[in-house]
Coordinates of C-alpha atoms and ligand atoms in Angstrom, one line a residue:
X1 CA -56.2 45.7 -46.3
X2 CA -53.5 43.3 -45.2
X3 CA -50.2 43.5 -46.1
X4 CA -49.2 40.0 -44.5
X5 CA -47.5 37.8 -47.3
X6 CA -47.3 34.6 -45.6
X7 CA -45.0 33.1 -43.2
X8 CA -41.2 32.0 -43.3
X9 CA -39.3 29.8 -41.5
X10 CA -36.4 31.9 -39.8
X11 CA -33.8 28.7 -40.2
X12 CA -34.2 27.3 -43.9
X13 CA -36.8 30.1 -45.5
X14 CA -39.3 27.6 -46.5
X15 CA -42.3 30.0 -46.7
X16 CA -45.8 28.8 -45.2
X17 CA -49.6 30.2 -46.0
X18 CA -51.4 31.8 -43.1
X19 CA -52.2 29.5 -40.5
X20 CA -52.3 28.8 -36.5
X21 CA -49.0 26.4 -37.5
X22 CA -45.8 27.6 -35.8
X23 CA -42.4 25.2 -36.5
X24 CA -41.2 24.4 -39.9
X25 CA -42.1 21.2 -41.1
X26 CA -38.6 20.3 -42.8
X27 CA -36.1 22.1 -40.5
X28 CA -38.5 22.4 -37.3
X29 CA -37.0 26.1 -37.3
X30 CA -39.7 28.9 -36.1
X31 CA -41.7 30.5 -38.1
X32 CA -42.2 34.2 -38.4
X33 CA -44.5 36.8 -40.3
X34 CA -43.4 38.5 -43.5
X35 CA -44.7 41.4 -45.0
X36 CA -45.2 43.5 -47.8
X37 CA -42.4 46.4 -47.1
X38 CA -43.0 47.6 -50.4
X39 CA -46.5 48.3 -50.1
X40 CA -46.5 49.5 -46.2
X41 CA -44.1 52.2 -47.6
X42 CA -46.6 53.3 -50.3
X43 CA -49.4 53.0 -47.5
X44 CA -48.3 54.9 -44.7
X45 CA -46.9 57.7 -43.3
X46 CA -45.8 59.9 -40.0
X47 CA -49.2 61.7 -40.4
X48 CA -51.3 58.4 -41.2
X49 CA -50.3 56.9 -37.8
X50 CA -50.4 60.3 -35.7
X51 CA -54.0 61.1 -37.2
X52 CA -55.3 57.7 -35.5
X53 CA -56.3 56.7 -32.4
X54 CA -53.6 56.4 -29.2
X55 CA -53.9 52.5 -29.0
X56 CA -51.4 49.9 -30.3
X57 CA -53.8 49.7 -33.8
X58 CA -52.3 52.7 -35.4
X59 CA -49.7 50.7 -36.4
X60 CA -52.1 48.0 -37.6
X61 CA -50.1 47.5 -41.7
X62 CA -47.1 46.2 -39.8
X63 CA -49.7 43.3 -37.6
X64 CA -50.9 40.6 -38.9
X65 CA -54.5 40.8 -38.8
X66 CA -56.9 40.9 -41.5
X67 CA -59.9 42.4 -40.4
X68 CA -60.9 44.3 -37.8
X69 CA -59.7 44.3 -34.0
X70 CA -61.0 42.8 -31.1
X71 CA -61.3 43.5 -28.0
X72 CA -58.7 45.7 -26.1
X73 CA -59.2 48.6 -28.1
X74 CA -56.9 50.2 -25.6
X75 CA -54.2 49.0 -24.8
X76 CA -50.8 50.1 -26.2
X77 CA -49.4 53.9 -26.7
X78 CA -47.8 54.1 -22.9
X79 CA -46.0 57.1 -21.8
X80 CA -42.4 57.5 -22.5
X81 CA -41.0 59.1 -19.7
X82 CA -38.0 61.6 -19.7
X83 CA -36.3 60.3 -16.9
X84 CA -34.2 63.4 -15.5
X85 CA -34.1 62.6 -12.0
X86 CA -33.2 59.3 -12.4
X87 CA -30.7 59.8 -15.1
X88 CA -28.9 62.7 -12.9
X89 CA -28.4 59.7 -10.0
X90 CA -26.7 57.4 -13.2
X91 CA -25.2 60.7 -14.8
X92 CA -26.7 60.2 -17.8
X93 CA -27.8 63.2 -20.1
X94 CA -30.8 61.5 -22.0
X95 CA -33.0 59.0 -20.8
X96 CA -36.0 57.7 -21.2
X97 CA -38.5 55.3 -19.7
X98 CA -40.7 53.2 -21.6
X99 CA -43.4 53.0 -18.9
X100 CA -45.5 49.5 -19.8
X101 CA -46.7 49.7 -16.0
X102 CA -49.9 52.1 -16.9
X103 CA -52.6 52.4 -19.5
X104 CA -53.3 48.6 -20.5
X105 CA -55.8 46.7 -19.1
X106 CA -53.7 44.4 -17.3
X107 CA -50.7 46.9 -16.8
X108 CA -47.7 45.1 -18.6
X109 CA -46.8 44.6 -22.2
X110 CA -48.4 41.1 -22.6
X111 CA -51.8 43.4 -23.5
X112 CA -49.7 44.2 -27.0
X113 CA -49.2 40.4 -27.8
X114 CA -52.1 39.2 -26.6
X115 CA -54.4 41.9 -28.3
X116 CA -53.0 40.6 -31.5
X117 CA -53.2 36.6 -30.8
X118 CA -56.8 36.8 -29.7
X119 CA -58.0 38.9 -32.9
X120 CA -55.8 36.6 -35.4
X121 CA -57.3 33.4 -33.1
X122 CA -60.7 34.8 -33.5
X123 CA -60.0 35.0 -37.4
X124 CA -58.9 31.2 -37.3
X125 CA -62.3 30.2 -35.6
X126 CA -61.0 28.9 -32.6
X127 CA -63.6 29.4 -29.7
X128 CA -61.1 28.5 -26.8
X129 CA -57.6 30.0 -26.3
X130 CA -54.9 28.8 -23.7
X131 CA -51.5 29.8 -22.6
X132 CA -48.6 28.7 -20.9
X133 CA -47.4 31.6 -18.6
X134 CA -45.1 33.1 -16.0
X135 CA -47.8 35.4 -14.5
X136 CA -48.3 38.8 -16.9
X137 CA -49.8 36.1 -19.4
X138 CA -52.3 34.7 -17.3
X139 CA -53.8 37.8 -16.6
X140 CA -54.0 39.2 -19.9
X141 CA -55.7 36.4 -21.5
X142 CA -58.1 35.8 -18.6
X143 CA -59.2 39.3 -18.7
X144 CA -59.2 40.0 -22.6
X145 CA -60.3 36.4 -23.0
X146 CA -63.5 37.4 -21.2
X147 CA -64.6 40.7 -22.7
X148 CA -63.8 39.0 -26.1
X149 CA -65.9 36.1 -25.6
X150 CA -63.4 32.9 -25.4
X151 CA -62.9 29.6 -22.9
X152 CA -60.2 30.0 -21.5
X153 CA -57.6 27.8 -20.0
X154 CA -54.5 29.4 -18.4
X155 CA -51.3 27.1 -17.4
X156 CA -49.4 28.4 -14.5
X157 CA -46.9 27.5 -12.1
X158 CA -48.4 26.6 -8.8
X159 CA -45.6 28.9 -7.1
X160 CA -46.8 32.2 -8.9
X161 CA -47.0 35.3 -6.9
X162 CA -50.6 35.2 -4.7
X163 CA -51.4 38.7 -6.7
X164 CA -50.8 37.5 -10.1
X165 CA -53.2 34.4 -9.4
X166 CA -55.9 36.6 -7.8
X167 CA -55.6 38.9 -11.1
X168 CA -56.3 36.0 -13.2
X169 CA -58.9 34.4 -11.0
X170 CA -61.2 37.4 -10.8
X171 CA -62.4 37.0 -14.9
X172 CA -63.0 33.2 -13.8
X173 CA -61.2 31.1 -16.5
X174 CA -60.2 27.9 -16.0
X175 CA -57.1 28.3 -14.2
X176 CA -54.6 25.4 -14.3
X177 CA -51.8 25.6 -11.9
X178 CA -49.4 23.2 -12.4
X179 CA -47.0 21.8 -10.1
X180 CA -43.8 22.9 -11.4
X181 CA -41.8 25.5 -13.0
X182 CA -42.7 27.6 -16.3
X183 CA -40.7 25.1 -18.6
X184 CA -42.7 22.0 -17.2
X185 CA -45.7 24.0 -17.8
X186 CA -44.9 25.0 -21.3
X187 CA -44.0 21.2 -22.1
X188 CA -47.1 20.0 -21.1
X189 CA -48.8 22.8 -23.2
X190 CA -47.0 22.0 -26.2
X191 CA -48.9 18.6 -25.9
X192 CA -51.8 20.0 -24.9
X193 CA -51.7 21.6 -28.0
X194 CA -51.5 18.8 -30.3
X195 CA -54.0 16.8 -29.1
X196 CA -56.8 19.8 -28.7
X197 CA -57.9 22.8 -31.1
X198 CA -57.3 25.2 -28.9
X199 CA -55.6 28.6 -29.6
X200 CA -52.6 28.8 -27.3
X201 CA -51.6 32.3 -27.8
X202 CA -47.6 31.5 -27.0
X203 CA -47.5 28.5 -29.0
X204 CA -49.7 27.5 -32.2
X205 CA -50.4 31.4 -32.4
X206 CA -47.2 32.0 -31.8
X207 CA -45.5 34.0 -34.5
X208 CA -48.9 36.3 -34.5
X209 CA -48.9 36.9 -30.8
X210 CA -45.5 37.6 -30.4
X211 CA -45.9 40.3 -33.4
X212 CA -47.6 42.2 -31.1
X213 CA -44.6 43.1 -29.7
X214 CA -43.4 45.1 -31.9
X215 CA -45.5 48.0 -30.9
X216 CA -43.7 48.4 -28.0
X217 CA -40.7 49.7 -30.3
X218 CA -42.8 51.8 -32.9
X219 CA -44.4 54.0 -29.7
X220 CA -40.8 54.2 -28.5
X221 CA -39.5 55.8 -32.4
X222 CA -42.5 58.0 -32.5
X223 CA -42.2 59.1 -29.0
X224 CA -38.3 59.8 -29.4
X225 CA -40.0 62.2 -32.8
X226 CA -39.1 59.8 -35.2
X227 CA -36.1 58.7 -33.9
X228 CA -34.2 55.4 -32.9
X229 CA -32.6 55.7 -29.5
X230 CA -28.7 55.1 -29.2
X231 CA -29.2 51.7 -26.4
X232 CA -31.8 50.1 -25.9
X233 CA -32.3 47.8 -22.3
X234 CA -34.7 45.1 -22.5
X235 CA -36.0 42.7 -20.3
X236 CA -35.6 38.7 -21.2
X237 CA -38.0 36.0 -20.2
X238 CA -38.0 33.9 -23.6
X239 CA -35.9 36.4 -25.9
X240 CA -39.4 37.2 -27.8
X241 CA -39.8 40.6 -26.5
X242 CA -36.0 41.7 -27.5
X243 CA -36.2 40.2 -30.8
X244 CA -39.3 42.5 -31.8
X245 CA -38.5 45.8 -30.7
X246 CA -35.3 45.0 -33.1
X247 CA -37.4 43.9 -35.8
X248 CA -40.1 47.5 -34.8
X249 CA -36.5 49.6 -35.5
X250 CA -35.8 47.7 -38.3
X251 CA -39.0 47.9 -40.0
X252 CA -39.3 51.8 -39.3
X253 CA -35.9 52.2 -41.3
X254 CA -37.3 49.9 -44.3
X255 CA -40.7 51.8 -44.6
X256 CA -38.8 54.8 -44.6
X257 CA -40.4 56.6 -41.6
X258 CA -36.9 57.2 -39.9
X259 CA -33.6 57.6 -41.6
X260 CA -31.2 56.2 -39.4
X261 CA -30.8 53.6 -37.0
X262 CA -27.8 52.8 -34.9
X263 CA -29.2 51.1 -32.0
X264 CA -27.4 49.0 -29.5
X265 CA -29.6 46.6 -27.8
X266 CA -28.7 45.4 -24.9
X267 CA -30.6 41.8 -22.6
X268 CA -31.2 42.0 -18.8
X269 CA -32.0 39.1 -16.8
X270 CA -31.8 38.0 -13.3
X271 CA -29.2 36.2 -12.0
X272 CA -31.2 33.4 -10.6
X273 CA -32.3 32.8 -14.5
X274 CA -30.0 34.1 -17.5
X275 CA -29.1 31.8 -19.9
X276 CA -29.3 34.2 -22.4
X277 CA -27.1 37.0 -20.8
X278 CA -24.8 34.2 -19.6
X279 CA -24.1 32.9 -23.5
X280 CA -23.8 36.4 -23.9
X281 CA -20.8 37.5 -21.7
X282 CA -18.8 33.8 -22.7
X283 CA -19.3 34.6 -26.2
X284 CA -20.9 31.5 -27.3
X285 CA -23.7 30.5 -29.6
X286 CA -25.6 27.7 -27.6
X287 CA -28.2 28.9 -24.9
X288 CA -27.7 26.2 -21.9
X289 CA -31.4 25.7 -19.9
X290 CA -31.3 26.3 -16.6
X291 CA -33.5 26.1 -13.5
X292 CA -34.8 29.3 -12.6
X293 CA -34.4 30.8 -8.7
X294 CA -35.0 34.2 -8.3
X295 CA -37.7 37.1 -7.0
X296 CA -38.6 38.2 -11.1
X297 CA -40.7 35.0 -11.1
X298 CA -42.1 36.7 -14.9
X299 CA -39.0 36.2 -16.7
X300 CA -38.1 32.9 -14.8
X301 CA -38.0 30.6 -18.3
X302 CA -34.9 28.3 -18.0
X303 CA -35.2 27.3 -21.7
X304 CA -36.1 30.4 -23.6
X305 CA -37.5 29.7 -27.0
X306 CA -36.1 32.6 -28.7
X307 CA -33.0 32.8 -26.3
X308 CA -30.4 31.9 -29.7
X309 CA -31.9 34.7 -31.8
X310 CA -31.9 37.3 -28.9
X311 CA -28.3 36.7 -28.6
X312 CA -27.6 37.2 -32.4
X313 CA -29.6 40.7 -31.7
X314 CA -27.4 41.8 -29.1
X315 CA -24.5 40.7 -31.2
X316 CA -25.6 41.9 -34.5
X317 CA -26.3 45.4 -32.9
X318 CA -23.4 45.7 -30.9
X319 CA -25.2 45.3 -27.4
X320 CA -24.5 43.2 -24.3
X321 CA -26.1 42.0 -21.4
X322 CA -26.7 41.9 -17.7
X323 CA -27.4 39.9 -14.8
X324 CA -28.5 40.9 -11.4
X325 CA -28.6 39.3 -7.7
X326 CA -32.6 39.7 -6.1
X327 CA -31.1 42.6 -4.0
X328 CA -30.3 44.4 -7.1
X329 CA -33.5 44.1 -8.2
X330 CA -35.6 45.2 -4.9
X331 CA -32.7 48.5 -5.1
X332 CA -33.6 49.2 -8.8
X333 CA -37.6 48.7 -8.1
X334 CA -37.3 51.7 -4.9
X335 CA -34.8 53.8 -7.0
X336 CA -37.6 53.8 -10.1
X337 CA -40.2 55.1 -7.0
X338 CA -38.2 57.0 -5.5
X339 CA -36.9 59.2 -8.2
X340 CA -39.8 58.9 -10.9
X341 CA -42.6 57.6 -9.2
X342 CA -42.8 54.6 -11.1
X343 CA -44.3 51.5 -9.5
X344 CA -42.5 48.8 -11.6
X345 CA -42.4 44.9 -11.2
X346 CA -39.4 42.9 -10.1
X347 CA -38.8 42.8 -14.0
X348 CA -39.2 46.1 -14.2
X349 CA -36.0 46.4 -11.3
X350 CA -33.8 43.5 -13.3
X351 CA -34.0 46.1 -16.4
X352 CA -33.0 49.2 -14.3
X353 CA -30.3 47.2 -12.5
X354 CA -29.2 46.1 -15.5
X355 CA -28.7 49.3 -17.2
X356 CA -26.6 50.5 -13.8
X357 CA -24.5 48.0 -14.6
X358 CA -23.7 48.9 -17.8
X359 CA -23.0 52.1 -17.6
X360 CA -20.5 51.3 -14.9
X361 CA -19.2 48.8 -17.5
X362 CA -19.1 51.7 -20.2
X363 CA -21.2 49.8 -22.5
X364 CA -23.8 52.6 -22.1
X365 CA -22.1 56.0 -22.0
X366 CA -23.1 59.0 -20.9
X367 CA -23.8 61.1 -24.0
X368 CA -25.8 58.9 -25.3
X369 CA -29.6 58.6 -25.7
X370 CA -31.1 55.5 -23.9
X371 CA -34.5 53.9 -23.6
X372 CA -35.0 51.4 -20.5
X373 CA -38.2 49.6 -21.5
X374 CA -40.3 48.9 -18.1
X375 CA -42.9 46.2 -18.7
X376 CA -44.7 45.5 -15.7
X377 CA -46.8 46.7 -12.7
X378 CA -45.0 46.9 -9.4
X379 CA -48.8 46.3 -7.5
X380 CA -48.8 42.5 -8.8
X381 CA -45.5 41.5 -7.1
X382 CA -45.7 43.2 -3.7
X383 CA -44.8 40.4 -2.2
X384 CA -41.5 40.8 -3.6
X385 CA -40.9 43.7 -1.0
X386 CA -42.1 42.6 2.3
X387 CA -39.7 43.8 4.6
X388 CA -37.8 45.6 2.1
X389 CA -39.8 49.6 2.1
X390 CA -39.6 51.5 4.7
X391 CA -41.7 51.6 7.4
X392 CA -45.2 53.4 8.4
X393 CA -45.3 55.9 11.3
X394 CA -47.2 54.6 13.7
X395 CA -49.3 56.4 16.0
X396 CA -52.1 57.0 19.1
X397 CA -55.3 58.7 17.7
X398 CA -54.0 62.5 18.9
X399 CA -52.0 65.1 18.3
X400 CA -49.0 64.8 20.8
X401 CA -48.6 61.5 19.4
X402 CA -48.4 62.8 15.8
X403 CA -45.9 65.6 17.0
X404 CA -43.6 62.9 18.9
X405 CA -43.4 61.5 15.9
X406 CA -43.0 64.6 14.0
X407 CA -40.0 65.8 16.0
X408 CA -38.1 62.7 14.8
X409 CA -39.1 63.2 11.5
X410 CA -37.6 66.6 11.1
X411 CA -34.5 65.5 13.1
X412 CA -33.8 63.1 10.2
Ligands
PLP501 C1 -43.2 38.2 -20.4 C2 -42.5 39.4 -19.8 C3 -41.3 39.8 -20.3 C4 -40.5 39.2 -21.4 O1 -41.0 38.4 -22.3 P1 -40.3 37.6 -23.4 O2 -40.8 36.2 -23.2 O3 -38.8 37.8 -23.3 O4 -40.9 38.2 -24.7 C5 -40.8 41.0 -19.8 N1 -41.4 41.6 -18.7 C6 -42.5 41.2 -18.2 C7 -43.1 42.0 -17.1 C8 -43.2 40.1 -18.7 O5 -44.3 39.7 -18.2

């Protein structure tokens, strides 16, 4: 049974039936998924969700699917990670990481939205989905794509990181990489999209696919025992991801499964791309595009889509942002390693980076419980650290070289 009741446009409320349709006809504001809070309270409970499976379906009342799911029956329900060494280096007493690098398929987050857009694009009857995408994207829908039976065309930037491209390329779609950055590729897909019935998961399926994102913040509440963390730090490529883990927290309060919920949310971006943060820290409503240049090539969009209503998040909650240089980012990326053994992507070191700095700022402070959410494996953006790890020992094929080398290491 669904609980979906239609979809509303966030500008001007004009409410919509069901259907792969994604701006407002009247107002050409987006459109978003509402749902039956009434009912969903009636429906479920803490024990309902813990007696199902650990996969992102156990919150399936608050998705908007009708049947079924397809495909990808496992990704979602990644560790949350009590982060004591790392929060004794940023003398912190509780945090936490949202570890999105492990347990997908494709190890990042994009496995939540696009396990959603390809069940709801599979209800619609489409037989071929597309995307436009920044590299996490790409890989997801080429790889749950093919075990769910769909052609596939994937839009990239030609100047995506050699990993990412090999990730995609192994499930053999039709791989399209485009000479230009991620908002010349998504232009072009928005075209694409009108003149072919094909399910792009990040724009006619939009405001199902990016639903999916929510579970990202319900694992988070039921990890924390039914609580809302104090901050939140998020990473921002188009604002979507932020604007759904608000919406998860929100949702949790309305259906009653936790009481209170005082989260501050707070954006991260790199430098070299941060229009939102940027809008942010001036204090002014209008996101201004930019042209992306920097190492966290997955949250290089110059134009975000949602950038305006991430901003009224952070506001609205009483967050802030970040921006970091691509030094920061390779520092935050060996800090993760180094004191939790997490492998992240250069997002994954813009959202740590971020969170130093805003603790030093004392907009995160010490007593407080805090939940960095790190979305992406660190082993599809090696190239990112070429020349920036430490090096190997290297040695002759016996033991007196070994023990040379030993000697120095015991010195140090
Ligand atoms: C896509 C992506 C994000 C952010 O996505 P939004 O467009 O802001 O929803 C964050 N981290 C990684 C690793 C991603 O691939």
């Amino acid at each position: 049974m669904s609980f979906v009741k239609g979809l509303k446009c966030r500008e001007c409320g004009r409410e919509y039936p069901i259907e792969p349709i994604y701006v407002c006809d009247f107002c050409f504001g987006p459109l978003e998924v509402v749902y039956d809070y009434a009912g969903i309270k009636k429906n479920l409970t803490r024990a309902k969700i813990q007696s199902r499976p650990q996969n992102l379906w156990r919150y399936r009342e608050l998705l908007p699917i009708d049947g079924e799911p397809i495909g990808s029956l496992y990704s979602g329900f990644t560790p949350l990670v009590k982060a004591d060494k790392l929060a004794k280096v940023l003398g912190l007493k509780e945090l936490y990481i949202k570890d999105d690098t492990v347990t997908h398929p494709t190890l990042s987050f994009k496995d939540r939205v696009v396990a959603v857009a390809l069940t709801k694009a599979k209800e619609f009857g489409f037989d071929t989905v597309a995307c436009a995408s920044t590299g996490n994207l790409a890989h997801s829908v080429s790889a749950q794509g093919a075990k769910t039976g769909f052609k596939r065309f994937i839009f990239i930037p030609a100047s995506l990181e050699q990993s990412k491209i090999i990730a995609s390329l192994i499930y053999e779609p039709n791989l399209i990489a485009v000479e230009g950055n991620y908002d010349e590729v998504n232009r072009l897909c928005s075209e694409i999209a009108n003149r072919y019935r094909w399910a792009f998961v990040n724009i006619n399926i939009r405001p199902f696919y990016a639903e999916g994102s929510k579970t990202h913040g319900y694992e988070i509440i039921e990890q924390l025992g039914w609580h809302a963390p104090d901050n939140v730090v998020i990473p921002c490529a188009s604002g979507s991801l932020l604007t759904k883990i608000w919406k998860s927290f929100k949702e949790m309060k309305e259906i009653g499964l936790i009481q209170n919920m005082k989260t501050k949310v707070f954006a991260a971006q790199a430098t070299g791309c941060s229009p939102i943060v940027t809008a942010i820290k001036q204090g002014v409503d209008v996101i201004k595009p930019v042209k992306p240049n920097t190492i966290a090539k997955s949250l290089a969009i110059g134009n975000p889509a949602d950038g305006f209503y991430a901003l009224q998040v952070v506001k609205e909650s009483g967050g802030y942002g970040e921006d970091v240089s691509d030094e920061e980012i390779i520092d935050a990326m060996k800090l993760l390693a180094r004191t939790e053994g997490i492998f992240a992507e250069t997002a994954g070191g813009v959202t740590l980076a971020a969170a130093i700095k805003l603790i030093k700022g004392g907009y995160i402070t010490k007593d407080s419980v805090t939940v960095i959410c790190i979305t992406g494996n660190g082993l599809k953006t090696q190239e990112a650290l070429i020349g920036h790890t430490i090096k190997p020992h290297q040695i002759k094929p016996n033991l007196a070289s070994f023990e040379e080398i030993l000697k120095n290491i015991n010195k140090q």
